[in-house]
CSV table of C-alpha atoms and ligand atoms in Angstrom, one decimal:
chain,number,residue,atom,x,y,z
A,192,MET,CA,-13.7,2.9,-34.0
A,193,SER,CA,-12.9,2.0,-30.2
A,194,PRO,CA,-9.2,0.5,-29.6
A,195,LYS,CA,-9.0,-3.4,-29.2
A,196,ALA,CA,-6.5,-5.3,-26.9
A,197,ILE,CA,-5.7,-8.9,-27.5
A,198,ILE,CA,-5.5,-10.6,-24.0
A,199,VAL,CA,-3.4,-14.2,-23.9
A,200,GLY,CA,-4.8,-16.0,-21.2
A,201,GLY,CA,-8.0,-16.4,-19.6
A,202,GLY,CA,-6.9,-16.6,-16.0
A,203,ILE,CA,-7.8,-14.2,-13.0
A,204,GLY,CA,-5.6,-11.4,-14.3
A,205,GLY,CA,-7.0,-11.3,-18.0
A,206,LEU,CA,-10.3,-12.1,-17.2
A,207,SER,CA,-9.9,-8.7,-15.1
A,208,ALA,CA,-7.8,-7.2,-17.8
A,209,ALA,CA,-11.1,-7.7,-19.8
A,210,ILE,CA,-13.4,-6.2,-17.6
A,211,CYS,CA,-11.6,-3.4,-17.0
A,212,LEU,CA,-10.7,-2.2,-20.2
A,213,SER,CA,-14.4,-3.0,-21.5
A,214,LEU,CA,-15.9,-0.6,-18.7
A,215,MET,CA,-13.2,2.0,-20.4
A,216,GLY,CA,-15.1,1.4,-24.1
A,217,TRP,CA,-12.2,-0.9,-25.6
A,218,ARG,CA,-13.0,-4.0,-27.5
A,219,VAL,CA,-11.5,-7.5,-25.9
A,220,ARG,CA,-10.8,-11.0,-27.2
A,221,VAL,CA,-9.3,-12.8,-24.6
A,222,LEU,CA,-7.6,-16.1,-25.9
A,223,GLU,CA,-7.3,-19.1,-23.8
A,224,GLN,CA,-5.5,-22.1,-24.6
A,225,ALA,CA,-7.5,-24.7,-22.2
A,226,ALA,CA,-10.3,-26.0,-23.6
A,227,LYS,CA,-12.8,-25.9,-20.9
A,228,ILE,CA,-12.0,-22.7,-18.7
A,229,SER,CA,-11.8,-23.2,-14.9
A,230,GLU,CA,-11.3,-26.8,-14.8
A,231,ILE,CA,-9.0,-27.2,-11.7
A,232,GLY,CA,-9.1,-25.2,-8.6
A,233,ALA,CA,-8.1,-24.6,-5.2
A,234,GLY,CA,-9.4,-21.9,-2.6
A,235,LEU,CA,-8.1,-18.3,-2.8
A,236,GLN,CA,-7.4,-15.7,-0.3
A,237,ILE,CA,-8.5,-12.2,-1.5
A,238,SER,CA,-7.4,-9.5,0.7
A,239,PRO,CA,-9.2,-6.0,0.7
A,240,ASN,CA,-6.6,-4.3,-2.0
A,241,GLY,CA,-8.5,-6.8,-4.4
A,242,VAL,CA,-11.9,-6.9,-3.1
A,243,LYS,CA,-12.2,-2.8,-3.8
A,244,ILE,CA,-11.3,-3.4,-7.6
A,245,LEU,CA,-13.6,-6.2,-7.9
A,246,ASP,CA,-16.2,-4.3,-6.3
A,247,LYS,CA,-15.9,-1.4,-8.7
A,248,ILE,CA,-15.7,-3.9,-11.6
A,249,GLY,CA,-19.0,-5.0,-11.0
A,250,VAL,CA,-17.9,-8.6,-9.7
A,251,MET,CA,-18.3,-8.8,-6.2
A,252,PRO,CA,-22.3,-9.7,-6.3
A,253,ARG,CA,-21.6,-12.3,-7.6
A,254,LEU,CA,-19.4,-14.2,-5.5
A,255,GLU,CA,-21.8,-13.6,-2.4
A,256,VAL,CA,-23.1,-16.6,-2.3
A,257,ASP,CA,-19.7,-18.6,-2.2
A,258,LEU,CA,-17.0,-16.2,-0.3
A,259,PHE,CA,-16.4,-17.4,3.0
A,260,GLU,CA,-14.9,-14.2,5.4
A,261,PRO,CA,-12.8,-15.4,7.8
A,262,GLU,CA,-13.0,-14.3,11.4
A,263,SER,CA,-9.1,-14.1,11.9
A,264,ILE,CA,-5.9,-14.9,10.3
A,265,GLU,CA,-4.1,-17.5,12.9
A,266,ILE,CA,-0.3,-18.7,13.1
A,267,ARG,CA,-0.7,-21.9,15.2
A,268,MET,CA,2.3,-24.2,15.8
A,269,GLY,CA,1.9,-27.3,13.4
A,270,ILE,CA,2.9,-30.1,15.5
A,271,SER,CA,1.3,-28.8,18.6
A,272,GLY,CA,-1.3,-26.5,17.5
A,273,ARG,CA,-0.6,-23.9,20.0
A,274,ARG,CA,-2.1,-20.5,18.8
A,275,LEU,CA,0.9,-18.0,18.2
A,276,LEU,CA,-1.3,-15.2,16.5
A,277,ASP,CA,-4.7,-14.4,16.2
A,278,LEU,CA,-5.4,-11.1,14.5
A,279,PRO,CA,-9.1,-10.2,14.2
A,280,ILE,CA,-9.7,-9.5,10.3
A,281,LYS,CA,-13.9,-10.0,9.9
A,282,ALA,CA,-14.5,-7.2,12.2
A,283,VAL,CA,-11.9,-4.9,11.5
A,284,ALA,CA,-11.0,-5.2,7.4
A,285,THR,CA,-13.6,-2.6,6.3
A,286,HIS,CA,-12.8,-0.2,8.7
A,287,ARG,CA,-9.0,-0.3,8.1
A,288,TRP,CA,-8.6,-0.9,4.8
A,289,GLY,CA,-11.9,-0.4,3.0
A,290,ALA,CA,-12.9,-3.7,2.1
A,291,ARG,CA,-13.5,-7.4,3.6
A,292,TYR,CA,-10.9,-9.7,3.4
A,293,ILE,CA,-12.6,-13.3,1.6
A,294,GLN,CA,-11.7,-16.7,1.0
A,295,ILE,CA,-13.1,-18.1,-2.3
A,296,HIS,CA,-12.3,-21.4,-4.7
A,297,ARG,CA,-10.5,-20.2,-7.8
A,298,VAL,CA,-13.3,-21.7,-10.0
A,299,ASP,CA,-15.8,-19.5,-8.6
A,300,LEU,CA,-13.9,-16.4,-9.1
A,301,ILE,CA,-13.4,-17.6,-12.7
A,302,ALA,CA,-17.0,-18.4,-13.3
A,303,ALA,CA,-17.9,-14.3,-11.7
A,304,LEU,CA,-15.5,-12.5,-14.1
A,305,SER,CA,-16.2,-14.6,-17.3
A,306,THR,CA,-20.4,-14.1,-16.4
A,307,ARG,CA,-19.5,-10.4,-15.8
A,308,LEU,CA,-17.5,-10.4,-18.7
A,309,SER,CA,-19.9,-11.9,-21.1
A,310,GLU,CA,-22.8,-9.2,-19.7
A,311,LEU,CA,-20.1,-6.2,-20.6
A,312,GLN,CA,-19.4,-8.2,-24.4
A,313,GLY,CA,-20.7,-11.8,-25.1
A,314,ASN,CA,-18.3,-13.8,-26.9
A,315,ALA,CA,-15.0,-11.9,-25.6
A,316,LEU,CA,-13.5,-15.1,-24.6
A,317,GLN,CA,-12.3,-17.8,-26.9
A,318,THR,CA,-11.3,-21.3,-25.4
A,319,GLY,CA,-8.9,-23.9,-27.1
A,320,ALA,CA,-6.9,-21.1,-28.5
A,321,LYS,CA,-2.9,-20.9,-27.7
A,322,VAL,CA,-1.2,-18.2,-28.5
A,323,THR,CA,2.3,-19.4,-29.9
A,324,SER,CA,3.9,-15.6,-30.1
A,325,TYR,CA,3.0,-12.2,-31.2
A,326,ARG,CA,4.2,-9.2,-33.8
A,327,GLN,CA,4.5,-5.8,-33.9
A,328,THR,CA,2.1,-3.9,-36.5
A,329,GLU,CA,1.1,-0.4,-37.3
A,330,GLU,CA,-1.7,-0.1,-35.6
A,331,GLY,CA,-1.1,-2.7,-32.8
A,332,ALA,CA,-0.1,-5.9,-32.5
A,333,ASP,CA,-0.8,-9.3,-33.6
A,334,VAL,CA,-1.0,-12.8,-32.1
A,335,VAL,CA,-0.3,-16.2,-33.7
A,336,LEU,CA,-2.1,-19.3,-32.5
A,337,ALA,CA,-0.8,-22.4,-32.5
A,338,ASP,CA,-3.4,-23.1,-36.1
A,339,ASN,CA,-1.3,-20.5,-37.7
A,340,SER,CA,-4.9,-17.8,-37.4
A,341,VAL,CA,-3.8,-14.2,-36.4
A,342,VAL,CA,-5.7,-12.2,-34.3
A,343,SER,CA,-4.8,-8.2,-34.4
A,344,GLY,CA,-5.3,-5.9,-32.1
A,345,ASN,CA,-4.1,-2.4,-31.3
A,346,LEU,CA,-2.6,-3.9,-27.9
A,347,VAL,CA,-1.5,-7.5,-27.0
A,348,ILE,CA,-1.5,-8.1,-22.9
A,349,GLY,CA,0.0,-11.0,-22.0
A,350,ALA,CA,-1.7,-12.5,-18.9
A,351,ASP,CA,-0.6,-16.6,-19.6
A,352,GLY,CA,1.3,-16.8,-16.4
A,353,ILE,CA,4.3,-17.9,-15.2
A,354,HIS,CA,5.3,-19.9,-18.3
A,355,SER,CA,4.2,-17.3,-20.6
A,356,ALA,CA,4.9,-17.3,-24.5
A,357,ILE,CA,5.1,-13.9,-24.6
A,358,ARG,CA,7.2,-13.1,-22.0
A,359,ARG,CA,9.8,-15.4,-23.4
A,360,GLN,CA,9.7,-14.1,-26.7
A,361,MET,CA,9.8,-10.5,-25.1
A,362,LEU,CA,12.6,-11.0,-22.8
A,363,GLY,CA,14.3,-14.3,-24.1
A,364,PRO,CA,14.3,-17.9,-22.8
A,365,ASP,CA,14.5,-18.3,-19.9
A,366,VAL,CA,13.5,-20.7,-16.9
A,367,PRO,CA,11.6,-19.9,-13.8
A,368,ARG,CA,13.4,-20.3,-10.8
A,369,PHE,CA,12.4,-23.7,-9.2
A,370,THR,CA,11.7,-22.0,-4.9
A,371,GLY,CA,12.7,-25.4,-3.0
A,372,ASN,CA,9.6,-26.0,-2.5
A,373,ILE,CA,6.7,-27.7,-3.2
A,374,ALA,CA,2.7,-27.2,-2.6
A,375,TRP,CA,0.3,-29.8,-1.9
A,376,ARG,CA,-3.3,-28.6,-2.4
A,377,ALA,CA,-6.8,-30.4,-1.2
A,378,LEU,CA,-10.1,-29.6,-0.9
A,379,VAL,CA,-12.6,-31.5,2.2
A,380,PRO,CA,-16.1,-30.7,3.1
A,381,VAL,CA,-16.6,-29.6,6.6
A,382,ALA,CA,-19.0,-31.7,7.0
A,383,ARG,CA,-16.5,-34.8,6.6
A,384,LEU,CA,-14.1,-33.8,8.8
A,385,GLY,CA,-16.3,-33.3,12.3
A,386,ASP,CA,-14.5,-32.5,15.3
A,387,LEU,CA,-11.3,-32.2,13.4
A,388,ALA,CA,-12.4,-29.4,11.3
A,389,PRO,CA,-9.4,-26.7,10.7
A,390,PRO,CA,-10.8,-23.6,12.8
A,391,PRO,CA,-12.8,-20.9,10.2
A,392,THR,CA,-9.9,-18.7,9.9
A,393,GLY,CA,-7.2,-18.0,7.3
A,394,CYS,CA,-4.2,-20.4,9.2
A,395,ILE,CA,-0.8,-21.0,9.0
A,396,TRP,CA,0.6,-23.7,10.9
A,397,ALA,CA,4.2,-23.2,11.3
A,398,GLY,CA,6.9,-26.1,11.5
A,399,ARG,CA,10.3,-27.4,10.7
A,400,HIS,CA,11.2,-26.7,6.7
A,401,LYS,CA,7.4,-26.7,5.9
A,402,HIS,CA,4.2,-25.0,6.4
A,403,ALA,CA,0.4,-25.4,5.8
A,404,VAL,CA,-2.3,-23.1,5.5
A,405,THR,CA,-6.0,-23.9,5.8
A,406,THR,CA,-9.3,-21.7,5.0
A,407,ARG,CA,-12.8,-22.2,3.8
A,408,VAL,CA,-14.0,-21.9,0.5
A,409,ARG,CA,-17.7,-22.3,-1.1
A,410,ALA,CA,-19.5,-20.5,1.4
A,411,GLY,CA,-17.5,-21.9,4.1
A,412,THR,CA,-19.0,-25.6,3.9
A,413,VAL,CA,-15.6,-26.7,2.4
A,414,VAL,CA,-11.4,-26.6,3.8
A,415,ASN,CA,-9.0,-25.5,1.6
A,416,PHE,CA,-5.6,-26.8,2.1
A,417,VAL,CA,-2.1,-25.7,1.2
A,418,GLY,CA,0.8,-27.7,2.5
A,419,ILE,CA,4.2,-26.2,1.4
A,420,VAL,CA,7.1,-28.7,1.8
A,421,GLU,CA,11.0,-28.0,1.3
A,422,GLN,CA,12.3,-30.6,-1.1
A,423,THR,CA,15.6,-30.0,-3.0
A,424,ASN,CA,14.6,-30.5,-6.8
A,425,TRP,CA,11.4,-30.4,-9.1
A,426,GLN,CA,11.4,-31.9,-12.3
A,427,GLN,CA,7.4,-31.6,-13.1
A,428,GLU,CA,6.3,-28.3,-13.4
A,429,ASN,CA,2.4,-29.0,-14.2
A,430,TRP,CA,0.3,-28.0,-11.0
A,431,LYS,CA,-1.9,-31.0,-12.2
A,432,THR,CA,0.1,-33.5,-11.0
A,433,GLU,CA,-1.4,-35.7,-8.8
A,434,GLY,CA,0.3,-36.5,-5.8
A,435,ALA,CA,0.1,-39.4,-3.6
A,436,LYS,CA,-2.1,-39.1,-0.1
A,437,LYS,CA,1.1,-41.2,1.4
A,438,GLY,CA,3.2,-38.5,0.4
A,439,ALA,CA,1.6,-36.0,2.1
A,440,LEU,CA,0.7,-37.8,4.9
A,441,SER,CA,4.9,-38.7,5.4
A,442,ASP,CA,5.8,-35.1,4.9
A,443,PHE,CA,3.1,-33.8,7.8
A,444,GLN,CA,3.8,-36.6,9.9
A,445,GLY,CA,3.3,-35.8,13.6
A,446,TRP,CA,1.3,-33.4,13.1
A,447,ASP,CA,-1.8,-31.6,14.7
A,448,PRO,CA,-4.8,-34.1,14.3
A,449,ARG,CA,-6.7,-31.5,12.2
A,450,ILE,CA,-3.6,-31.4,9.3
A,451,LEU,CA,-3.3,-35.1,9.4
A,452,ALA,CA,-7.7,-35.5,9.0
A,453,VAL,CA,-7.7,-33.1,6.3
A,454,ILE,CA,-5.0,-35.0,4.5
A,455,GLN,CA,-6.2,-38.0,4.6
A,456,GLU,CA,-10.1,-37.6,3.8
A,457,ALA,CA,-9.1,-35.5,0.7
A,458,ASP,CA,-10.6,-37.2,-2.0
A,459,THR,CA,-7.3,-35.5,-4.3
A,460,LEU,CA,-4.2,-34.4,-3.5
A,461,HIS,CA,-2.2,-32.0,-6.2
A,462,LYS,CA,1.2,-31.0,-6.0
A,463,TRP,CA,2.7,-28.0,-7.4
A,464,GLY,CA,6.3,-26.8,-7.7
A,465,LEU,CA,6.7,-23.6,-6.7
A,466,PHE,CA,8.8,-21.2,-8.9
A,467,ASP,CA,9.3,-17.9,-9.3
A,468,ARG,CA,11.5,-15.3,-10.9
A,469,ALA,CA,13.4,-12.2,-10.0
A,470,PRO,CA,12.1,-8.5,-10.8
A,471,LEU,CA,11.7,-8.3,-14.6
A,472,PRO,CA,13.6,-5.4,-16.1
A,473,GLN,CA,10.7,-4.1,-18.4
A,474,TRP,CA,7.2,-5.9,-19.3
A,475,HIS,CA,6.5,-4.2,-22.3
A,476,GLU,CA,7.7,-3.8,-25.7
A,477,LYS,CA,5.7,-1.3,-27.9
A,478,HIS,CA,2.2,-2.6,-28.1
A,479,VAL,CA,2.7,-5.9,-26.2
A,480,VAL,CA,2.7,-5.5,-22.3
A,481,LEU,CA,2.7,-8.3,-19.4
A,482,LEU,CA,0.3,-8.8,-16.4
A,483,GLY,CA,0.0,-11.2,-13.4
A,484,ASP,CA,2.6,-14.0,-12.8
A,485,SER,CA,3.7,-13.4,-16.5
A,486,ALA,CA,5.3,-10.5,-15.2
A,487,HIS,CA,6.1,-11.1,-11.7
A,488,PRO,CA,5.4,-14.7,-10.3
A,489,MET,CA,5.7,-15.0,-6.2
A,490,LEU,CA,5.5,-17.4,-3.8
A,491,PRO,CA,1.8,-18.1,-2.0
A,492,SER,CA,3.2,-17.1,1.5
A,493,MET,CA,1.2,-13.3,1.0
A,494,ALA,CA,-1.9,-14.7,-0.8
A,495,GLN,CA,-1.2,-11.9,-3.2
A,496,GLY,CA,-0.7,-13.5,-6.4
A,497,ALA,CA,-3.9,-13.5,-8.0
A,498,VAL,CA,-4.8,-10.1,-6.1
A,499,GLN,CA,-1.8,-8.7,-7.7
A,500,SER,CA,-2.5,-9.5,-11.0
A,501,ILE,CA,-5.9,-7.8,-10.1
A,502,GLU,CA,-4.3,-4.5,-8.9
A,503,ASP,CA,-2.7,-5.3,-12.4
A,504,ALA,CA,-5.6,-4.9,-14.6
A,505,TYR,CA,-6.8,-1.9,-13.1
A,506,VAL,CA,-3.7,0.1,-13.0
A,507,LEU,CA,-3.2,-1.0,-16.8
A,508,THR,CA,-6.6,0.2,-17.8
A,509,GLN,CA,-5.6,3.5,-15.9
A,510,CYS,CA,-2.7,4.2,-17.6
A,511,LEU,CA,-4.5,3.4,-21.0
A,512,THR,CA,-7.5,5.7,-20.1
A,513,ALA,CA,-5.0,8.3,-19.1
A,514,ASN,CA,-3.9,11.2,-21.4
A,515,HIS,CA,-0.6,9.5,-22.4
A,516,LYS,CA,1.1,9.8,-25.5
A,517,GLY,CA,-0.1,6.4,-27.0
A,518,ILE,CA,0.1,2.9,-25.8
A,519,PRO,CA,3.8,2.4,-25.5
A,520,SER,CA,3.8,5.5,-23.3
A,521,ALA,CA,0.9,4.4,-21.0
A,522,CYS,CA,2.7,0.9,-20.7
A,523,SER,CA,5.7,2.3,-19.8
A,524,ALA,CA,3.7,4.3,-17.3
A,525,TYR,CA,2.3,1.1,-15.7
A,526,PHE,CA,5.2,-0.1,-15.3
A,527,ASP,CA,6.8,2.6,-13.3
A,528,GLN,CA,3.1,2.4,-11.1
A,529,ARG,CA,3.6,-1.3,-10.6
A,530,ILE,CA,6.8,-2.3,-10.2
A,531,LYS,CA,8.2,-1.3,-7.2
A,532,ARG,CA,5.1,-2.6,-5.4
A,533,THR,CA,5.0,-6.1,-6.8
A,534,ALA,CA,8.9,-6.2,-6.5
A,535,ARG,CA,7.8,-5.6,-2.6
A,536,VAL,CA,5.2,-8.4,-2.3
A,537,GLN,CA,7.3,-10.7,-4.1
A,538,GLN,CA,10.6,-10.3,-1.4
A,539,VAL,CA,7.7,-10.2,1.3
A,540,SER,CA,6.6,-13.3,0.0
A,541,ALA,CA,10.1,-15.1,-0.1
A,542,GLN,CA,10.8,-13.7,3.8
A,543,ASN,CA,7.2,-14.9,5.0
A,544,LEU,CA,7.5,-18.3,4.0
A,545,LYS,CA,11.4,-18.3,5.4
A,546,LEU,CA,9.7,-16.9,8.6
A,547,PHE,CA,7.2,-20.1,8.3
A,548,HIS,CA,9.7,-22.6,8.0
A,549,LYS,CA,12.0,-22.3,11.5
A,550,SER,CA,14.0,-25.6,12.1
A,551,THR,CA,15.1,-25.1,15.4
A,552,LEU,CA,14.2,-24.2,18.8
A,553,PRO,CA,16.2,-21.1,19.4
A,554,ALA,CA,15.3,-20.2,15.6
A,555,GLN,CA,11.3,-20.4,16.7
A,556,LEU,CA,11.7,-18.7,20.0
A,557,PHE,CA,13.5,-16.0,18.4
A,558,SER,CA,11.0,-15.4,15.3
A,559,TYR,CA,7.9,-16.6,17.3
A,560,VAL,CA,7.6,-15.5,21.1
A,561,PRO,CA,7.8,-11.7,19.8
A,562,ILE,CA,4.6,-12.2,17.0
A,563,TRP,CA,3.4,-14.0,20.3
A,564,VAL,CA,3.6,-10.8,22.3
A,565,ALA,CA,2.9,-8.5,19.4
A,566,GLY,CA,-0.6,-10.5,19.2
A,567,LYS,CA,-1.3,-10.5,22.4
A,568,PHE,CA,-0.5,-7.0,23.6
A,569,ALA,CA,-0.3,-4.9,20.2
A,570,PRO,CA,-2.7,-6.6,17.8
A,571,GLY,CA,-3.2,-2.9,16.5
A,572,LEU,CA,0.5,-2.8,15.2
A,573,VAL,CA,0.5,-6.1,13.4
A,574,GLN,CA,-2.5,-5.4,11.3
A,575,ARG,CA,-0.5,-2.0,10.7
A,576,ARG,CA,2.2,-3.9,9.3
A,577,ASN,CA,-0.3,-4.6,6.6
A,578,ASP,CA,-1.4,-1.3,5.9
A,579,TRP,CA,0.9,-0.4,3.4
A,580,LEU,CA,-0.4,-3.5,1.1
A,581,TYR,CA,-4.4,-4.5,2.3
A,582,GLY,CA,-4.7,-0.3,2.3
A,583,GLU,CA,-3.9,0.4,-1.1
A,584,ASN,CA,-6.8,2.5,-2.9
A,585,LEU,CA,-6.0,2.5,-6.2
A,586,ILE,CA,-10.0,3.4,-7.2
A,587,SER,CA,-10.2,6.6,-8.8
B,91,LIG,C1,-0.4,-23.1,-3.6
B,91,LIG,C2,-1.1,-21.6,-3.8
B,91,LIG,C3,-1.7,-20.7,-3.3
B,91,LIG,C4,-2.2,-19.7,-3.6
B,91,LIG,N1,-2.8,-18.9,-2.8
B,91,LIG,C5,-2.9,-17.4,-3.3
B,91,LIG,C6,-4.2,-16.7,-2.8
B,91,LIG,O1,-4.3,-17.3,-1.5
B,91,LIG,N2,-4.4,-15.6,-3.1
B,91,LIG,C7,-3.5,-15.1,-4.2
B,91,LIG,O2,-3.8,-13.6,-4.8
B,91,LIG,N3,-2.8,-15.6,-5.4
B,91,LIG,C8,-2.4,-16.8,-4.2
B,91,LIG,N4,-1.8,-18.0,-5.4
B,91,LIG,C9,-1.2,-17.3,-6.7
B,91,LIG,C10,-2.3,-17.2,-8.0
B,91,LIG,O3,-3.0,-18.6,-7.9
B,91,LIG,C11,-1.8,-16.8,-8.8
B,91,LIG,O4,-1.1,-16.0,-8.9
B,91,LIG,C12,-2.5,-16.2,-10.2
B,91,LIG,O5,-3.4,-17.2,-10.7
B,91,LIG,C13,-2.0,-15.7,-11.6
B,91,LIG,O6,-2.9,-15.5,-12.4
B,91,LIG,P1,-2.7,-15.1,-13.9
B,91,LIG,O7,-4.1,-14.7,-14.5
B,91,LIG,O8,-1.7,-14.2,-13.7
B,91,LIG,O9,-1.9,-16.4,-14.5
B,91,LIG,P2,-3.0,-17.9,-14.3
B,91,LIG,O10,-3.6,-18.6,-13.4
B,91,LIG,O11,-1.7,-18.9,-14.5
B,91,LIG,O12,-3.7,-17.5,-16.2
B,91,LIG,C14,-2.8,-18.4,-16.8
B,91,LIG,C15,-3.7,-18.6,-18.3
B,91,LIG,O13,-3.3,-18.1,-19.7
B,91,LIG,C16,-3.5,-19.4,-20.3
B,91,LIG,N5,-2.4,-19.5,-21.0
B,91,LIG,C17,-0.8,-20.0,-20.6
B,91,LIG,N6,-0.5,-20.0,-21.9
B,91,LIG,C18,-0.9,-19.7,-23.2
B,91,LIG,C19,-0.8,-19.9,-24.3
B,91,LIG,N7,0.1,-19.6,-25.0
B,91,LIG,N8,-1.7,-19.1,-25.3
B,91,LIG,C20,-3.5,-19.0,-24.5
B,91,LIG,N9,-3.4,-19.0,-23.1
B,91,LIG,C21,-2.2,-19.6,-22.2
B,91,LIG,C22,-3.6,-20.7,-19.2
B,91,LIG,O14,-4.1,-21.8,-19.4
B,91,LIG,C23,-4.4,-19.6,-18.0
B,91,LIG,O15,-5.7,-20.6,-18.0
B,91,LIG,C24,-1.5,-19.2,-4.9
B,91,LIG,C25,-0.6,-19.9,-5.7
B,91,LIG,C26,-0.1,-20.9,-4.9
B,91,LIG,C27,0.8,-21.9,-6.3
């Protein structure tokens, strides 16, 4: 009989892993604690390294109607709106990095992944299934659910996000680090914003101790806003926390009218605390392995958390399929292949956040003038800085 994987968490990483493994003949069972999948969401940018894999595993056709391809990646000053960088992306992405750069609503991506999975294996996804622990067995590993039921498999994949119960059991209790930043998130129909709609790009608005990012989802008809603001502490870690509009308006007081219009017109603003964790010494214990945010949570300033979880899913499947000496050895090979790259993305994400938050005029001039000069006179050089990330081709 073909091997069976128990996947804890039906987020982007867990569903991607389920699809990749199904395509290689594995039986999969995804256990998701939420009663309903994809209740809440916001915009995500999926760079070419992620799109290549989504294409290979048959998910892209289901995203076509909802995705948006930004013309360029921009950096603007948050208060004046002055443009520092306008790097063409739509025209160059496929040629340079092998696939498109897209923006998509998380709900649409989750729906596409779920549909693809149910085509491959109907009933693989079980909602309302909270996993509390795992145990190693002779044939593989079991998970125990909150209702005390037990599900057995040959491999358990902990794709259960930053607060992963699987990671906690494997590596001991700790809390992820509060990075000193919170994120506001909102979605607003373009039609509601009129002339004050932010540009149809991936636009980073830099400012003192804060920055914003505007993108488009739902085929370009909805603006996605993320506003990242330094804050000394954070009590609630719940990403569903609804923040007051007043708070967001005060955080971005005096900013470009396009940013203020988005906040003003938002029906709901969600406030998240941003957490990360130093690279972990291991991602697996015998027949149990971590993937996505449970293994390497990162700041969103490279727009890579979801993309890296898709890469994890693909590489883990490749390792399990290659001729390793059993599942633990394949998990070890997966860790070896992934740790350097994900640690680098974590590090560059943290650096980017600092770059977008320069607080004094000299620091801004020192950092932003070279960006402006490079973007104007040598855009190819700026694009080349992303080759290691977007150009990665894991498809074999
Ligand atoms: C403001 C912001 C903007 C972002 N923008 C981008 C972007 O543009 N591009 C990008 O690539 N990434 C982005 N990210 C990062 C991205 O959202 C995450 O990295 C990604 O969602 C991680 O996916 P995951 O599947 O590993 O974890 P999650 O999405 O957290 O999924 C984990 C799943 O496991 C379930 N679960 C948890 N515990 C249990 C349990 N015990 N039993 C059963 N189920 C459980 C959860 O309910 C959840 O469904 C952004 C993040 C933030 C905060």
